[in-house]
């Protein structure tokens, strides 16, 4: 009898495990088909450009022509737990920006609760992603970023209700009001991953007698501790996309810019792109090599100055 009880308990446990496995690995093809139509826009402040992606800076007075256009969209519709896609593959569509907003219709899905993530300008690099964890682990490389094709993404939409089978499910349509998924009646905003670094002015402010009348020549600028990769998205709007490691030093950019107390550089002297760096490992820094001219009895002297990027704005030392 004892042995029989053990057998019965073991058999019962196996049935429970089999039931759990079937729930977690449910075949999505058994679910009715559904479709999602959504409207997106790129965050930005430059209204002269039809579709722009903004950054955490809020305003961007130096925004470049053609920067952050949306050239393609990859839409991920995952199951509620993120374990699988509710379609055979990520949805990918080439796009033509117009009027500041973009409509993406007929994204395939299934009638279930879902996690939805949009990535702009991934250029097909994410076509093999099959789970939310896989997308979280994927890294966007700085080397792939171009001025007119910068990667951007939306926050994560976790549907409160199951998608409606055999019908359109909407996100971002003002006319649909509360009938949008989660009641989201404004277009989803896409935000840029890469930040543009501009050196917008260089000047001297010498007051000591031995420095008055001397010029400074900027010989080169380098970016140190430059993040070379980031995550493709954040869960929340404007959330962090920083990833550990992936620190590098940019090539040195030669220059021959001369400034003194009476002659300053008011135009942008240097620009490049960097990925988000919260400084938890090493903060991103500018390395500026500069030479102060000779003045009898003082000789010319070359030094390297460092400036931490976005440390209470821009804090220089060295």
Tab-separated table of C-alpha atoms in Angstrom:
chain	number	residue	atom	x	y	z
A	1	UNK	CA	0.000	0.000	0.000
A	2	UNK	CA	2.865	2.375	0.793
A	3	UNK	CA	4.430	1.739	-2.573
A	4	UNK	CA	1.083	2.265	-4.314
A	5	UNK	CA	0.641	5.635	-2.544
A	6	UNK	CA	4.065	6.703	-3.716
A	7	UNK	CA	3.179	5.722	-7.253
A	8	UNK	CA	-0.118	7.628	-7.066
A	9	UNK	CA	1.583	10.750	-5.672
A	10	UNK	CA	4.270	10.555	-8.337
A	11	UNK	CA	1.683	10.192	-11.067
A	12	UNK	CA	-0.313	13.137	-9.701
A	13	UNK	CA	2.815	15.305	-9.617
A	14	UNK	CA	3.603	14.407	-13.214
A	15	UNK	CA	0.103	15.421	-14.281
A	16	UNK	CA	0.495	18.786	-12.536
A	17	UNK	CA	3.825	19.410	-14.252
A	18	UNK	CA	2.380	18.474	-17.621
A	19	UNK	CA	-0.492	20.899	-17.059
A	20	UNK	CA	1.915	23.724	-16.172
A	21	UNK	CA	3.990	23.023	-19.248
A	22	UNK	CA	0.952	23.136	-21.512
A	23	UNK	CA	-0.167	26.501	-20.070
A	24	UNK	CA	3.241	28.139	-20.494
A	25	UNK	CA	3.946	26.741	-23.937
A	26	UNK	CA	0.522	27.294	-25.443
A	27	UNK	CA	0.551	27.047	-29.214
A	28	UNK	CA	-0.296	30.543	-30.434
A	29	UNK	CA	-1.688	29.125	-33.676
A	30	UNK	CA	-4.628	27.859	-31.619
A	31	UNK	CA	-5.577	31.461	-30.810
A	32	UNK	CA	-7.783	33.468	-33.186
A	33	UNK	CA	-5.966	35.955	-35.396
A	34	UNK	CA	-6.074	39.664	-34.600
A	35	UNK	CA	-4.698	42.831	-36.174
A	36	UNK	CA	-3.259	46.016	-34.708
A	37	UNK	CA	-3.236	49.423	-36.350
A	38	UNK	CA	-1.306	52.203	-34.695
A	39	UNK	CA	-0.207	55.759	-35.149
A	40	UNK	CA	3.253	56.923	-34.135
A	41	UNK	CA	5.158	60.152	-34.094
A	42	UNK	CA	8.730	61.006	-33.313
A	43	UNK	CA	9.350	63.223	-30.312
A	44	UNK	CA	10.918	66.505	-31.304
A	45	UNK	CA	10.779	70.266	-31.292
A	46	UNK	CA	11.809	71.148	-34.835
A	47	UNK	CA	8.492	71.598	-36.609
A	48	UNK	CA	10.215	72.366	-39.921
A	49	UNK	CA	11.053	68.699	-40.330
A	50	UNK	CA	8.128	66.351	-40.962
A	51	UNK	CA	9.122	63.565	-38.601
A	52	UNK	CA	11.741	63.981	-35.922
A	53	UNK	CA	12.908	62.046	-32.907
A	54	UNK	CA	13.815	64.015	-29.819
A	55	UNK	CA	16.164	63.206	-26.989
A	56	UNK	CA	16.139	63.724	-23.243
A	57	UNK	CA	17.585	67.193	-23.780
A	58	UNK	CA	14.040	68.482	-24.278
A	59	UNK	CA	14.938	71.156	-26.828
A	60	UNK	CA	17.550	70.922	-29.546
A	61	UNK	CA	18.478	74.257	-31.064
A	62	UNK	CA	21.248	72.595	-33.095
A	63	UNK	CA	19.148	69.817	-34.619
A	64	UNK	CA	20.642	68.700	-37.918
A	65	UNK	CA	18.834	68.597	-41.235
A	66	UNK	CA	17.616	65.062	-41.946
A	67	UNK	CA	18.387	63.870	-38.432
A	68	UNK	CA	16.194	61.108	-36.986
A	69	UNK	CA	13.820	60.493	-39.857
A	70	UNK	CA	11.847	57.275	-39.471
A	71	UNK	CA	12.783	55.104	-42.443
A	72	UNK	CA	11.431	51.780	-41.200
A	73	UNK	CA	9.479	50.329	-38.289
A	74	UNK	CA	9.837	46.980	-36.543
A	75	UNK	CA	6.821	46.082	-34.385
A	76	UNK	CA	7.052	43.387	-31.729
A	77	UNK	CA	3.816	41.927	-30.372
A	78	UNK	CA	4.755	39.481	-27.626
A	79	UNK	CA	2.563	37.280	-25.460
A	80	UNK	CA	1.626	38.649	-22.038
A	81	UNK	CA	4.593	36.937	-20.367
A	82	UNK	CA	6.913	37.860	-23.230
A	83	UNK	CA	7.877	34.264	-23.928
A	84	UNK	CA	6.895	34.321	-27.598
A	85	UNK	CA	5.665	36.484	-30.428
A	86	UNK	CA	1.964	36.574	-31.254
A	87	UNK	CA	2.964	36.322	-34.904
A	88	UNK	CA	5.343	34.240	-36.986
A	89	UNK	CA	8.023	36.963	-36.937
A	90	UNK	CA	8.518	40.616	-35.952
A	91	UNK	CA	6.511	42.924	-38.209
A	92	UNK	CA	8.760	45.046	-40.453
A	93	UNK	CA	7.751	47.884	-42.771
A	94	UNK	CA	9.640	50.481	-44.770
A	95	UNK	CA	8.094	53.896	-44.179
A	96	UNK	CA	7.850	57.327	-45.750
A	97	UNK	CA	7.670	60.114	-43.137
A	98	UNK	CA	4.908	62.640	-43.732
A	99	UNK	CA	3.011	65.292	-41.762
A	100	UNK	CA	4.765	64.500	-38.499
A	101	UNK	CA	2.858	61.261	-37.893
A	102	UNK	CA	2.902	57.766	-39.288
A	103	UNK	CA	0.178	55.115	-39.561
A	104	UNK	CA	1.157	51.448	-39.395
A	105	UNK	CA	-1.866	49.237	-40.237
A	106	UNK	CA	-2.492	45.503	-40.120
A	107	UNK	CA	0.202	44.344	-37.720
A	108	UNK	CA	-0.473	40.610	-37.238
A	109	UNK	CA	-1.155	39.289	-33.737
A	110	UNK	CA	-3.401	36.885	-31.849
A	111	UNK	CA	-6.402	37.378	-29.577
A	112	UNK	CA	-4.539	37.494	-26.266
A	113	UNK	CA	-3.021	40.012	-23.889
A	114	UNK	CA	0.196	41.368	-25.334
A	115	UNK	CA	3.377	43.368	-24.829
A	116	UNK	CA	4.022	45.745	-27.708
A	117	UNK	CA	7.323	47.463	-28.556
A	118	UNK	CA	8.161	49.574	-31.610
A	119	UNK	CA	11.679	50.184	-32.912
A	120	UNK	CA	12.422	52.658	-35.683
A	121	UNK	CA	15.381	52.354	-38.056
A	122	UNK	CA	16.561	48.934	-36.911
A	123	UNK	CA	16.951	48.125	-40.624
A	124	UNK	CA	16.033	44.462	-40.227
A	125	UNK	CA	18.671	43.807	-37.558
A	126	UNK	CA	16.049	42.437	-35.150
A	127	UNK	CA	14.335	39.998	-37.502
A	128	UNK	CA	15.466	36.953	-35.505
A	129	UNK	CA	14.039	38.130	-32.160
A	130	UNK	CA	11.409	35.710	-30.826
A	131	UNK	CA	10.933	36.789	-27.186
A	132	UNK	CA	10.827	39.882	-24.990
A	133	UNK	CA	13.956	38.700	-23.167
A	134	UNK	CA	15.719	38.378	-26.500
A	135	UNK	CA	14.858	41.969	-27.388
A	136	UNK	CA	16.002	43.145	-23.950
A	137	UNK	CA	19.358	41.447	-24.500
A	138	UNK	CA	19.903	42.859	-27.994
A	139	UNK	CA	22.275	45.818	-28.289
A	140	UNK	CA	22.158	48.713	-30.721
A	141	UNK	CA	25.673	49.545	-31.899
A	142	UNK	CA	26.880	53.124	-32.151
A	143	UNK	CA	28.751	52.166	-35.320
A	144	UNK	CA	25.403	51.538	-37.063
A	145	UNK	CA	24.074	55.050	-36.410
A	146	UNK	CA	23.918	57.605	-39.213
A	147	UNK	CA	22.641	61.157	-39.143
A	148	UNK	CA	19.609	60.385	-41.303
A	149	UNK	CA	18.985	56.896	-39.936
A	150	UNK	CA	19.245	56.947	-36.132
A	151	UNK	CA	17.553	54.184	-34.148
A	152	UNK	CA	14.593	55.116	-31.928
A	153	UNK	CA	11.955	53.238	-29.956
A	154	UNK	CA	8.690	53.434	-28.020
A	155	UNK	CA	7.894	52.560	-24.441
A	156	UNK	CA	6.389	49.146	-23.752
A	157	UNK	CA	2.609	48.835	-24.109
A	158	UNK	CA	1.176	46.062	-21.918
A	159	UNK	CA	-2.427	45.564	-22.960
A	160	UNK	CA	-4.980	45.596	-20.162
A	161	UNK	CA	-7.360	43.418	-22.157
A	162	UNK	CA	-6.919	40.704	-24.764
A	163	UNK	CA	-6.704	41.869	-28.362
A	164	UNK	CA	-9.999	41.551	-30.217
A	165	UNK	CA	-10.115	38.616	-32.618
A	166	UNK	CA	-10.843	39.186	-36.283
A	167	UNK	CA	-10.964	42.945	-35.904
A	168	UNK	CA	-8.718	45.981	-35.816
A	169	UNK	CA	-7.152	46.904	-32.491
A	170	UNK	CA	-6.055	50.537	-32.354
A	171	UNK	CA	-3.343	52.523	-30.611
A	172	UNK	CA	-2.915	56.271	-30.924
A	173	UNK	CA	-6.063	57.157	-32.889
A	174	UNK	CA	-7.682	60.305	-31.508
A	175	UNK	CA	-10.947	59.470	-33.238
A	176	UNK	CA	-11.156	56.105	-31.435
A	177	UNK	CA	-10.912	57.655	-27.964
A	178	UNK	CA	-11.272	55.084	-25.194
A	179	UNK	CA	-11.642	52.320	-27.778
A	180	UNK	CA	-7.891	52.429	-28.318
A	181	UNK	CA	-5.786	49.797	-26.571
A	182	UNK	CA	-5.403	50.958	-22.939
A	183	UNK	CA	-7.247	54.128	-23.978
A	184	UNK	CA	-4.097	55.517	-25.656
A	185	UNK	CA	-5.594	58.089	-28.026
A	186	UNK	CA	-2.455	60.022	-28.977
A	187	UNK	CA	0.257	58.685	-31.298
A	188	UNK	CA	3.016	56.664	-29.652
A	189	UNK	CA	6.203	58.672	-29.383
A	190	UNK	CA	9.516	57.274	-30.549
A	191	UNK	CA	12.659	58.597	-28.878
A	192	UNK	CA	16.207	58.459	-30.188
A	193	UNK	CA	18.800	56.155	-28.632
A	194	UNK	CA	21.947	58.027	-29.656
A	195	UNK	CA	22.688	61.480	-28.262
A	196	UNK	CA	24.457	64.087	-30.346
A	197	UNK	CA	27.398	65.746	-28.638
A	198	UNK	CA	28.018	69.343	-29.747
A	199	UNK	CA	30.899	71.571	-28.686
A	200	UNK	CA	29.091	74.855	-29.210
A	201	UNK	CA	31.674	77.338	-28.021
A	202	UNK	CA	35.258	77.696	-26.827
A	203	UNK	CA	36.685	80.814	-25.212
A	204	UNK	CA	39.369	82.032	-22.847
A	205	UNK	CA	38.918	84.306	-19.869
A	206	UNK	CA	42.474	85.073	-18.818
A	207	UNK	CA	42.990	87.604	-16.013
A	208	UNK	CA	46.500	86.854	-14.756
A	209	UNK	CA	49.159	89.196	-16.223
A	210	UNK	CA	51.333	86.362	-17.556
A	211	UNK	CA	48.366	85.013	-19.568
A	212	UNK	CA	46.985	88.251	-20.990
A	213	UNK	CA	47.545	88.613	-24.726
A	214	UNK	CA	48.297	84.934	-25.261
A	215	UNK	CA	46.329	82.756	-27.668
A	216	UNK	CA	45.220	79.154	-27.252
A	217	UNK	CA	45.241	76.745	-30.186
A	218	UNK	CA	42.844	73.798	-29.991
A	219	UNK	CA	44.801	70.980	-31.618
A	220	UNK	CA	42.445	68.019	-31.256
A	221	UNK	CA	39.300	66.711	-29.564
A	222	UNK	CA	38.692	63.104	-28.515
A	223	UNK	CA	35.785	61.428	-26.714
A	224	UNK	CA	36.853	59.088	-23.908
A	225	UNK	CA	34.614	56.503	-22.214
A	226	UNK	CA	32.259	56.745	-25.148
A	227	UNK	CA	29.423	54.239	-24.892
A	228	UNK	CA	29.511	52.224	-28.098
A	229	UNK	CA	26.206	50.371	-27.563
A	230	UNK	CA	22.854	50.641	-25.809
A	231	UNK	CA	19.706	48.622	-25.359
A	232	UNK	CA	17.116	49.033	-28.107
A	233	UNK	CA	14.313	50.222	-25.831
A	234	UNK	CA	13.246	51.018	-22.293
A	235	UNK	CA	10.130	49.813	-20.515
A	236	UNK	CA	9.032	53.342	-19.628
A	237	UNK	CA	8.821	56.540	-21.630
A	238	UNK	CA	12.268	58.201	-21.536
A	239	UNK	CA	13.542	55.247	-19.501
A	240	UNK	CA	17.203	54.269	-19.337
A	241	UNK	CA	18.743	52.359	-22.245
A	242	UNK	CA	22.282	52.292	-20.828
A	243	UNK	CA	24.073	48.944	-20.856
A	244	UNK	CA	27.099	47.778	-18.893
A	245	UNK	CA	30.538	47.865	-20.473
A	246	UNK	CA	30.854	48.810	-24.136
A	247	UNK	CA	33.172	51.745	-23.406
A	248	UNK	CA	35.630	53.003	-25.969
A	249	UNK	CA	37.652	55.993	-27.114
A	250	UNK	CA	36.836	57.792	-30.332
A	251	UNK	CA	39.458	58.601	-32.954
A	252	UNK	CA	41.130	61.939	-32.283
A	253	UNK	CA	39.822	64.740	-34.502
A	254	UNK	CA	42.627	67.132	-35.547
A	255	UNK	CA	41.872	70.856	-35.328
A	256	UNK	CA	43.584	74.185	-35.704
A	257	UNK	CA	41.302	76.599	-33.880
A	258	UNK	CA	42.738	79.718	-32.265
A	259	UNK	CA	41.005	81.626	-29.476
A	260	UNK	CA	41.932	84.358	-27.019
A	261	UNK	CA	40.120	86.789	-24.752
A	262	UNK	CA	38.945	88.790	-27.742
A	263	UNK	CA	38.314	85.972	-30.239
A	264	UNK	CA	36.001	83.135	-29.261
A	265	UNK	CA	34.403	80.329	-31.243
A	266	UNK	CA	30.673	80.895	-31.335
A	267	UNK	CA	29.872	78.209	-33.916
A	268	UNK	CA	29.861	74.462	-33.380
A	269	UNK	CA	33.472	73.328	-33.418
A	270	UNK	CA	32.922	69.608	-32.990
A	271	UNK	CA	30.071	67.101	-33.025
A	272	UNK	CA	29.651	63.373	-32.737
A	273	UNK	CA	27.181	60.786	-31.440
A	274	UNK	CA	27.368	58.810	-28.205
A	275	UNK	CA	25.112	56.271	-26.550
A	276	UNK	CA	23.604	56.871	-23.115
A	277	UNK	CA	26.096	56.742	-20.240
A	278	UNK	CA	24.909	57.224	-16.655
A	279	UNK	CA	28.475	57.465	-15.366
A	280	UNK	CA	28.096	54.465	-13.050
A	281	UNK	CA	31.266	52.959	-14.531
A	282	UNK	CA	33.156	55.784	-16.198
A	283	UNK	CA	31.556	59.077	-17.307
A	284	UNK	CA	31.890	60.122	-20.926
A	285	UNK	CA	34.515	62.854	-21.262
A	286	UNK	CA	35.891	65.226	-23.854
A	287	UNK	CA	39.685	65.280	-24.124
A	288	UNK	CA	40.802	68.613	-25.543
A	289	UNK	CA	44.447	69.018	-26.493
A	290	UNK	CA	45.404	72.705	-26.522
A	291	UNK	CA	48.567	74.811	-26.692
A	292	UNK	CA	48.947	78.251	-25.131
A	293	UNK	CA	51.269	80.493	-27.118
A	294	UNK	CA	54.648	81.717	-25.886
A	295	UNK	CA	55.033	85.146	-24.288
A	296	UNK	CA	58.395	86.363	-23.075
A	297	UNK	CA	59.620	85.039	-20.708
A	298	UNK	CA	57.073	82.185	-20.862
A	299	UNK	CA	57.335	79.309	-23.340
A	300	UNK	CA	54.474	77.728	-25.248
A	301	UNK	CA	52.822	74.972	-23.273
A	302	UNK	CA	50.612	72.075	-24.416
A	303	UNK	CA	48.080	70.494	-22.093
A	304	UNK	CA	45.170	68.079	-22.293
A	305	UNK	CA	41.956	69.259	-20.683
A	306	UNK	CA	39.075	67.011	-19.715
A	307	UNK	CA	35.382	67.866	-19.603
A	308	UNK	CA	32.802	65.468	-18.174
A	309	UNK	CA	29.725	65.423	-20.383
A	310	UNK	CA	26.505	66.451	-18.638
A	311	UNK	CA	27.898	66.648	-15.136
A	312	UNK	CA	25.613	69.433	-13.913
A	313	UNK	CA	25.511	70.648	-17.481
A	314	UNK	CA	29.118	70.637	-18.621
A	315	UNK	CA	31.820	70.665	-15.968
A	316	UNK	CA	35.414	71.058	-17.111
A	317	UNK	CA	38.557	70.330	-15.215
A	318	UNK	CA	42.230	69.668	-15.960
